[in-house]
Short mmCIF file of C-alpha atoms in Angstrom, two decimals:
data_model
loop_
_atom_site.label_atom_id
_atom_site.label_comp_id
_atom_site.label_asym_id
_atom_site.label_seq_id
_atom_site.Cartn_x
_atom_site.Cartn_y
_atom_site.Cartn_z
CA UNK A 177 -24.04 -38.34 5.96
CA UNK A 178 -24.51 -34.91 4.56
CA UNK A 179 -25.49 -33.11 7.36
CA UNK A 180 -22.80 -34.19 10.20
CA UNK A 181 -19.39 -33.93 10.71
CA UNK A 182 -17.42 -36.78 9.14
CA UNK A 183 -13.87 -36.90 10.56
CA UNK A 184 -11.50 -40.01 10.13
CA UNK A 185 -8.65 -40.98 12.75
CA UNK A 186 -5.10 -41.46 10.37
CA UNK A 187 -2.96 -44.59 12.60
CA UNK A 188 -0.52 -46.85 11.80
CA UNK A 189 -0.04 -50.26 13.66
CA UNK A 190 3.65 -48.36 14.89
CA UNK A 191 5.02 -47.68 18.34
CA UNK A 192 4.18 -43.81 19.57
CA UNK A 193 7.60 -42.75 19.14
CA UNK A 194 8.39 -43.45 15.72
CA UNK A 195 7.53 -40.27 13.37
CA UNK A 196 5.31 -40.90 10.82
CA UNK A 197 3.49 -38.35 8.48
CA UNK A 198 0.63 -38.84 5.45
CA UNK A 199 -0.19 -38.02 2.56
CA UNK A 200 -4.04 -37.82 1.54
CA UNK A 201 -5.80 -36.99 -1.78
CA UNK A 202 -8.70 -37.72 -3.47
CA UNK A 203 -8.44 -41.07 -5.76
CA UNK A 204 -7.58 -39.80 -9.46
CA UNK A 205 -6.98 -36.17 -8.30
CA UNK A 206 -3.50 -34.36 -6.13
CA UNK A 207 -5.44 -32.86 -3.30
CA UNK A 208 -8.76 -33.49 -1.35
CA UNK A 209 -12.24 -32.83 -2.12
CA UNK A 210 -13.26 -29.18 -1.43
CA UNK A 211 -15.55 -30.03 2.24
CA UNK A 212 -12.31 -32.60 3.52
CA UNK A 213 -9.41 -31.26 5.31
CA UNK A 214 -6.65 -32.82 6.99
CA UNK A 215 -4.90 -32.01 10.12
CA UNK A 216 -1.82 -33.18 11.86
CA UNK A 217 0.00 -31.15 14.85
CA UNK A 218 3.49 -32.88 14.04
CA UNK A 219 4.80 -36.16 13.20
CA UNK A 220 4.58 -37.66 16.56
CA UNK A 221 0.67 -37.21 16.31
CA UNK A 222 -2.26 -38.91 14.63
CA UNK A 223 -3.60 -37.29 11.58
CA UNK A 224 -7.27 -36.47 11.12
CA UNK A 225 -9.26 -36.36 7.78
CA UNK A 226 -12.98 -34.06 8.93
CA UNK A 227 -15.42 -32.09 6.73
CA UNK A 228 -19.07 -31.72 6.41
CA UNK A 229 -20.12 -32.73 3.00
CA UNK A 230 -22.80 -30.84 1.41
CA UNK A 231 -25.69 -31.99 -0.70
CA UNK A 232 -23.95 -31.61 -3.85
CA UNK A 233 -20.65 -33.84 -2.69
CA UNK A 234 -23.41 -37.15 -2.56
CA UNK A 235 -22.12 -40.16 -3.75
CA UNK A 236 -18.92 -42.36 -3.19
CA UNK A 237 -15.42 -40.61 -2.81
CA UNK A 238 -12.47 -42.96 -2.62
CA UNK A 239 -9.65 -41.30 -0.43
CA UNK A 240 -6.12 -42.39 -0.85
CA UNK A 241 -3.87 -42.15 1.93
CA UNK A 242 0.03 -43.11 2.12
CA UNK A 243 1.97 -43.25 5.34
CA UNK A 244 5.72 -42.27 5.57
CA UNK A 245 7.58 -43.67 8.08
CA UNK A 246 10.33 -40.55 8.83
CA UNK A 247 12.95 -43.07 10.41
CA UNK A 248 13.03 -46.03 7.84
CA UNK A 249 11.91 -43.87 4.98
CA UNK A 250 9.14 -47.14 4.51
CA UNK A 251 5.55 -46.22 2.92
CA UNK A 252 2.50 -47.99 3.68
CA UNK A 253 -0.78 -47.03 1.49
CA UNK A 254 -4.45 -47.41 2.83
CA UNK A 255 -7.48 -46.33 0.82
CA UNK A 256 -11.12 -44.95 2.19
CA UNK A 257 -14.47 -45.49 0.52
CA UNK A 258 -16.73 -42.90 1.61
CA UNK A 259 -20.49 -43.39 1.15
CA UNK A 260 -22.28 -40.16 1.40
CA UNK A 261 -26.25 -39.92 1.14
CA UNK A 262 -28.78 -37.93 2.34
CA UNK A 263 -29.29 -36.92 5.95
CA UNK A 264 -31.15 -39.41 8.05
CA UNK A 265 -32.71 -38.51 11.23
CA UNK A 266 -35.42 -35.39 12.03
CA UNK A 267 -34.19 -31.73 10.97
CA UNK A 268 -32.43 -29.03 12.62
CA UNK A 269 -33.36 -25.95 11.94
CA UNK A 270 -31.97 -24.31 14.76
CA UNK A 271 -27.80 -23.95 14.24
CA UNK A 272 -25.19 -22.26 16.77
CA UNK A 273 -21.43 -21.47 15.98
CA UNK A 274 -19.49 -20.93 18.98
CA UNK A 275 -15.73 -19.82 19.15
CA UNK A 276 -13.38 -22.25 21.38
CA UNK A 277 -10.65 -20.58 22.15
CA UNK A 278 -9.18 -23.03 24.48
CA UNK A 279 -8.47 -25.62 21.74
CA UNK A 280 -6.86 -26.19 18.99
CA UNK A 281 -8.81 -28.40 15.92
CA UNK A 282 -7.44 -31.75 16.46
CA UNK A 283 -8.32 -31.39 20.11
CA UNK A 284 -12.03 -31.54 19.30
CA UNK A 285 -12.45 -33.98 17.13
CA UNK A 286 -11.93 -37.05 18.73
CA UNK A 287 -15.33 -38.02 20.17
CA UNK A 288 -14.67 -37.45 24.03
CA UNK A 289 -13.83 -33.60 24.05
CA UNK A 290 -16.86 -33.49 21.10
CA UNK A 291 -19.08 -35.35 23.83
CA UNK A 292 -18.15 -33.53 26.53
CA UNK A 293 -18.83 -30.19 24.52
CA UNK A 294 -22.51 -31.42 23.53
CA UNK A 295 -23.35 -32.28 27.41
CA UNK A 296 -21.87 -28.98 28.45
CA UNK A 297 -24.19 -27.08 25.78
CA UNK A 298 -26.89 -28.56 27.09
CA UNK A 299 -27.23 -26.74 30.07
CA UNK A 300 -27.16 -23.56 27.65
CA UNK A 301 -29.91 -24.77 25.53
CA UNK A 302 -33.31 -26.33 25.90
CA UNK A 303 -34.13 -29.77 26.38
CA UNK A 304 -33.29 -31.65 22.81
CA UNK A 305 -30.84 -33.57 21.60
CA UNK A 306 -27.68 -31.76 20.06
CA UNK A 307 -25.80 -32.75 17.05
CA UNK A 308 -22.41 -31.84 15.74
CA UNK A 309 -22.88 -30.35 12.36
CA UNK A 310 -19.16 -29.11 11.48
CA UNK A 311 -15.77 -27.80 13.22
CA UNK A 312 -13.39 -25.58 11.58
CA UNK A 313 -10.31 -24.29 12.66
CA UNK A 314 -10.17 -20.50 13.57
CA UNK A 315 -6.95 -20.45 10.66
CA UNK A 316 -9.34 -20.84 7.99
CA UNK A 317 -11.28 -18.33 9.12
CA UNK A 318 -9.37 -15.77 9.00
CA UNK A 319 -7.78 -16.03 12.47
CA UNK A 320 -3.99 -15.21 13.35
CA UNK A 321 -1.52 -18.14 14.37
CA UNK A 322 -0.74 -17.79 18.34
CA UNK A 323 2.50 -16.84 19.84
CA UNK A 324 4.33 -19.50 20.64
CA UNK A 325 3.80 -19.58 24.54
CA UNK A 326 2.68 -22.39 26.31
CA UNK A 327 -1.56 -22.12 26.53
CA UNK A 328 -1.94 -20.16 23.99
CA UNK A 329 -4.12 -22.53 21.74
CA UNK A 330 -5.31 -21.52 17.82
CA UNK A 331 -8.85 -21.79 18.25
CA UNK A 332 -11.73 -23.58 16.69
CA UNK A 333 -15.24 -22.91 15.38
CA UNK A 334 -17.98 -25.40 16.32
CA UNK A 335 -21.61 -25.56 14.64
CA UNK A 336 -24.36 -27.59 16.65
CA UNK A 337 -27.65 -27.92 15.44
CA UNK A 338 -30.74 -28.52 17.35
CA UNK A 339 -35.04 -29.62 16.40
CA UNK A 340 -35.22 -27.58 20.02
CA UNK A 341 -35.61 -23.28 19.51
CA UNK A 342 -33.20 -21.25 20.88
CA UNK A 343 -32.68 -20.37 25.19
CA UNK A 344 -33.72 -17.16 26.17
CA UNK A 345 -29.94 -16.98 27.36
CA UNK A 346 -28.67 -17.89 23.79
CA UNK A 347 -30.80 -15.36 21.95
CA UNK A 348 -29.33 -12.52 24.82
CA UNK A 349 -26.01 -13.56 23.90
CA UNK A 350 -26.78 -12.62 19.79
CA UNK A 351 -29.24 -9.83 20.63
CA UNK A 352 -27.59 -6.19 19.55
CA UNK A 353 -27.34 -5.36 22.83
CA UNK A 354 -24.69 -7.60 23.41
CA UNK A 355 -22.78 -6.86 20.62
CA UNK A 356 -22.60 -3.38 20.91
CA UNK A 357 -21.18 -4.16 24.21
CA UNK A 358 -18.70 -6.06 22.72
CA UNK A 359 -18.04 -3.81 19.95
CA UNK A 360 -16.73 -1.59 23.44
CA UNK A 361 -14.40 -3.92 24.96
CA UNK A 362 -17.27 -4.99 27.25
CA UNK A 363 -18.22 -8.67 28.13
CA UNK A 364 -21.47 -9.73 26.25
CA UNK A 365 -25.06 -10.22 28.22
CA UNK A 366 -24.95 -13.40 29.44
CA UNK A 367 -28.11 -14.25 31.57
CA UNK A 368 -27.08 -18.06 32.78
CA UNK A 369 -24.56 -19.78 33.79
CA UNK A 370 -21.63 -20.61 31.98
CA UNK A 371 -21.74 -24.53 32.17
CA UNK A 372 -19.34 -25.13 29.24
CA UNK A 373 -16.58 -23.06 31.40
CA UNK A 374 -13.60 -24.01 32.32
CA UNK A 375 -13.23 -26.67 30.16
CA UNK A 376 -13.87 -24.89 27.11
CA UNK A 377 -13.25 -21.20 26.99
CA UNK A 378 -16.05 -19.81 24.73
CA UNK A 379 -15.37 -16.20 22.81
CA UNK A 380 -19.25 -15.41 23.63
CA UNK A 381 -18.86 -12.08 21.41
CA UNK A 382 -18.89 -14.27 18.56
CA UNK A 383 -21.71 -16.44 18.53
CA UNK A 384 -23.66 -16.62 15.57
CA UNK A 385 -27.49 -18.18 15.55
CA UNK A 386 -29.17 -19.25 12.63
CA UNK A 387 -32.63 -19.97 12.42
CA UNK A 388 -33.99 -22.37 9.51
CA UNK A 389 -37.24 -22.92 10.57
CA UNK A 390 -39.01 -20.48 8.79
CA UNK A 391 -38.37 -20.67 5.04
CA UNK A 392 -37.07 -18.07 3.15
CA UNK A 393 -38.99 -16.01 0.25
CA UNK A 394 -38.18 -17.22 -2.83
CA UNK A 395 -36.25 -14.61 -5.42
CA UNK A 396 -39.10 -12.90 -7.59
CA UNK A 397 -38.01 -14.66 -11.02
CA UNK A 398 -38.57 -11.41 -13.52
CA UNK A 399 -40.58 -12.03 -15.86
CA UNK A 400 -39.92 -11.56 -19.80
CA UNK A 401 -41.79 -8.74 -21.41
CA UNK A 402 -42.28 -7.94 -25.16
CA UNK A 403 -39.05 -5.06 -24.94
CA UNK A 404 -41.60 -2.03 -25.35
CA UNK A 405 -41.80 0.59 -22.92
CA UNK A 406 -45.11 1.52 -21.01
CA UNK A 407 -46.46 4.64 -21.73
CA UNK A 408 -44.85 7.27 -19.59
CA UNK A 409 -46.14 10.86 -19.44
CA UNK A 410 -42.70 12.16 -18.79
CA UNK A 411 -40.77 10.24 -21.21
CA UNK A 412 -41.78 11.72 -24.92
CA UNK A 413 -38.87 11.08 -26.93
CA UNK A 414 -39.08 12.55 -30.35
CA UNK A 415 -40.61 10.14 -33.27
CA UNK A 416 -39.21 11.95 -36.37
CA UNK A 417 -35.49 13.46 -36.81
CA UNK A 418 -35.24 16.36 -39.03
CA UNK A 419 -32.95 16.13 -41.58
CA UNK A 420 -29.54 18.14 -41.13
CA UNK A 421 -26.61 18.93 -43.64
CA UNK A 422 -22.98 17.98 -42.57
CA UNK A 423 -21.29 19.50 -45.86
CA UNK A 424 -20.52 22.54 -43.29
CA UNK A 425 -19.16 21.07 -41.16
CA UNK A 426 -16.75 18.48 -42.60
CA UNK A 427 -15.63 21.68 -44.73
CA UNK A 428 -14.68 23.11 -41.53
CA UNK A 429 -13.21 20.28 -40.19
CA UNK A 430 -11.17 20.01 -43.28
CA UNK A 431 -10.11 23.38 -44.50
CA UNK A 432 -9.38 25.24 -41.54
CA UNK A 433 -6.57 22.95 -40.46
CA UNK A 434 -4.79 22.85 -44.10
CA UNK A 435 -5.31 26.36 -44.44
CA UNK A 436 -3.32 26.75 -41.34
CA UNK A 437 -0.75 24.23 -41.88
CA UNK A 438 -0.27 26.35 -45.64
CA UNK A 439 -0.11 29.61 -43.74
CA UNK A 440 2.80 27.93 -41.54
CA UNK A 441 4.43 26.87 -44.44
CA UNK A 442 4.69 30.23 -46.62
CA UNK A 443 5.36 32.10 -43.44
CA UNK A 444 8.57 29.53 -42.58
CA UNK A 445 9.60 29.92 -46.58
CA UNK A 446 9.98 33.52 -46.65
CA UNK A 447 12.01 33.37 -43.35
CA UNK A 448 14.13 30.75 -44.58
CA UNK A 449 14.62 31.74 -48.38
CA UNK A 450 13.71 34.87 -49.05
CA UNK A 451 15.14 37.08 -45.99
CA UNK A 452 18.89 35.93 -46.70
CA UNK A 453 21.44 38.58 -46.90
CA UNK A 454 24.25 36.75 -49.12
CA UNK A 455 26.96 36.93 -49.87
CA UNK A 456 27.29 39.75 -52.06
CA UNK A 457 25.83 41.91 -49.11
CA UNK A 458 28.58 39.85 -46.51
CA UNK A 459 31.31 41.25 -49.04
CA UNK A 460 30.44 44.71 -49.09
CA UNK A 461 30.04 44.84 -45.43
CA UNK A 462 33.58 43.54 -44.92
CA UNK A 463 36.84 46.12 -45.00
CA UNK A 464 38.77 45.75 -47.91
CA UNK A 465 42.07 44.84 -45.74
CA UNK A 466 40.23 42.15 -44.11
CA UNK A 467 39.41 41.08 -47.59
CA UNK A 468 42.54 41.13 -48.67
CA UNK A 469 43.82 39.27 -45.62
CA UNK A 470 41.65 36.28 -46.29
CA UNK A 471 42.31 36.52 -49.79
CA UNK A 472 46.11 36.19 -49.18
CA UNK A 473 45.69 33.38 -46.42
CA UNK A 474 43.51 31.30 -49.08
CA UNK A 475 45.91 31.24 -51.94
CA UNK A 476 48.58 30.41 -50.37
CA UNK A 477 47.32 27.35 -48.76
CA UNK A 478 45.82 26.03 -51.83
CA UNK A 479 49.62 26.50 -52.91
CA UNK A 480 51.43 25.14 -50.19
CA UNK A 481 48.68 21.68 -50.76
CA UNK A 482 49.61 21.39 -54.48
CA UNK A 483 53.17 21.36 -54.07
CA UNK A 484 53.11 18.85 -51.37
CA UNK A 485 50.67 16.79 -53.25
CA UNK A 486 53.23 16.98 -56.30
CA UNK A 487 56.62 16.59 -54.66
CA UNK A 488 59.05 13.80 -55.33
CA UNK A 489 62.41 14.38 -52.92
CA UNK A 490 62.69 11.66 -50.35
CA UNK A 491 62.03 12.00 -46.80
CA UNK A 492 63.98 13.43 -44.19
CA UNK A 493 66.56 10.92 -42.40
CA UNK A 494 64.73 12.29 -39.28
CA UNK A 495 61.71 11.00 -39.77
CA UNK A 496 63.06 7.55 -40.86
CA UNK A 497 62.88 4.73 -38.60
CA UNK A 498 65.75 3.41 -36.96
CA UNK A 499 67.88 6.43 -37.48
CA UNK A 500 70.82 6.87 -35.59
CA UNK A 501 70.99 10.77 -34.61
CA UNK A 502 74.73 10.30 -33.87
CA UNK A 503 76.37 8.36 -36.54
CA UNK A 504 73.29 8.83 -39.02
CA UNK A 505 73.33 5.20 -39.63
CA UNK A 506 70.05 3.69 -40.56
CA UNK A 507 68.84 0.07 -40.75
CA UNK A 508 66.38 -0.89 -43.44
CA UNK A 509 62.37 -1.11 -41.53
CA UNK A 510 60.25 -3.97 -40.64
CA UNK A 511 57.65 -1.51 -40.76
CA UNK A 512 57.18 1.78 -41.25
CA UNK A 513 56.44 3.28 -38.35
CA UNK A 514 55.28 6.52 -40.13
CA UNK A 515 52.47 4.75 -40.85
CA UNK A 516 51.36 3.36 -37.39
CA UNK A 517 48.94 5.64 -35.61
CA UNK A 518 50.04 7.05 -32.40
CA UNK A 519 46.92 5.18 -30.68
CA UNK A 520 46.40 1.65 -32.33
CA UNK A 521 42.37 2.24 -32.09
CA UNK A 522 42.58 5.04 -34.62
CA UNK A 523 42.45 3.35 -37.93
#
């Protein structure tokens, strides 16, 4: 049905003590519709398929499930034809969440603690029958995962709906009164009993109430005009542009910037060409001895490189290879070492 909780008990026909996990997806697809979710605390306890399926998840859902045996490695596969349609029964308008903070998810869904929780409420809430409408773990709510002591439990959300309005108790609870109080570290107004204590420990600062019975406006659906404006005194935009000349301004635009850029490059010209001294003005501001110094120097060199570049006497025995400083015996090279670069990565 599309207006209660749906949840499906995962067991194998295997002693308690063997470990056995599953696998569960939607037939054709790798994971579960969007409203199913499955639960299991470890491999030593049942898994549970639940979700409330809206209106637009009507029709038939085939649910795949395959068992894993942890011990034997064996696989056993099962599949689930849900049927969903439209709610049957009379409408509840009037919807509750409450926070259980004493439980974890898969402690609720089995039908005794669910039961137990709907007889409880009724002492809460006026005479009318209660039905479970969904249950969702406080982890996908948002909510933190719990130290690992012993007691402390995750938590779990529970909606009930109701044909029956709400107690005068119930509204006190969601009244902002009571959760301004809570918004101070105070306890929350609570003017009855507390019937569902101490099996279930309610968080009473965050109930939520939600009230269906009286229909909601409907959006205003604009409606399409003809795209003119009304006539608005203080909106006169003009209906005629005069006409302007640009010439003057993309002139400006233009000119100024290469007249600039021409003015940069004259300026740098004359520094760079016409303000050299040369060398004619170098000479003259030189001493003749220094002159003659340089002079001297030059010639010679180029001298000294012609007649090396033009000699033909043969080396030195001291810069021969193998050459024996003592007995001036030489051995005819392998390779002349003259040739070999002091470091071999200088070719």
């Amino acid at each position: 049905m599309a207006a209660a909780v749906i949840w499906i008990l995962l067991l194998v026909d295997v002693p308690p003590t063997v470990p056995i996990t599953y696998h569960a997806h939607l037939q054709g697809h790798p994971d579960l519709p969007r409203w199913l979710r499955y639960t299991q605390r470890s491999p030593h306890h049942p898994g549970f398929l639940y979700g409330t399926p809206t209106p637009e998840d009507r029709g038939r859902q085939v649910i795949e499930v395959i068992a894993y045996n942890r011990d034997s490695f064996d696989t056993t596969w099962q599949r689930l034809v849900l049927l969903i349609g439209d709610p049957e029964g009379p409408l509840l308008p009037y919807q509750a969440e409450f926070l259980v903070r004493s439980h974890d998810v898969e402690e609720v869904l089995p039908s005794t603690p669910a039961s137990r929780f709907l007889t409880a409420l009724g002492g809460l809430w006026e005479s009318g029958e209660l039905q479970l409408l969904n249950v969702t773990s406080a982890l996908d709510r948002g909510g933190r995962v719990p130290l690992p002591i012993e007691g402390r439990k995750e938590g779990v959300y529970i909606k009930v709906g109701s044909a029956s309005p709400f107690s005068t108790c119930l509204k006190m609870v969601a009244s902002p009164d009571s959760h301004a109080r809570c918004a101070q570290g105070q306890p929350p107004l609570l003017s009855c009993y507390d019937t569902l204590a101490p099996h279930f420990r309610v968080d009473w600062c965050n109930v939520s109430l939600v009230d269906k019975s009286v229909p909601e406006p409907a959006d205003d659906v604009p409606t399409p005009g003809d795209g003119i404006l009304e006539h608005d005194p203080f909106f006169c935009p003009p209906t005629e542009a005069t006409a302007r000349d640009f010439l003057t301004d993309a002139l400006v635009t233009l000119l100024v910037p290469l007249l600039v850029a021409l003015l940069l490059t004259l300026l740098l010209a004359y520094i760079m060409c016409c303000r050299r001294e040369g060398r004619l003005k170098r000479d003259l501001a030189t001493s003749d001895i220094q002159m003659v110094h340089h002079c001297t120097i030059r010639g010679n060199t180029e001298e000294l490189r012609q007649m090396a570049s033009s000699r033909e006497v043969p080396r030195p025995l001291s810069t021969l290879p193998m050459f024996n400083v003592r007995t001036g015996e030489r051995l005819p090279p392998r390779v002349d070492s003259a040739q070999v670069p002091l470091i071999l990565d200088q070719h």
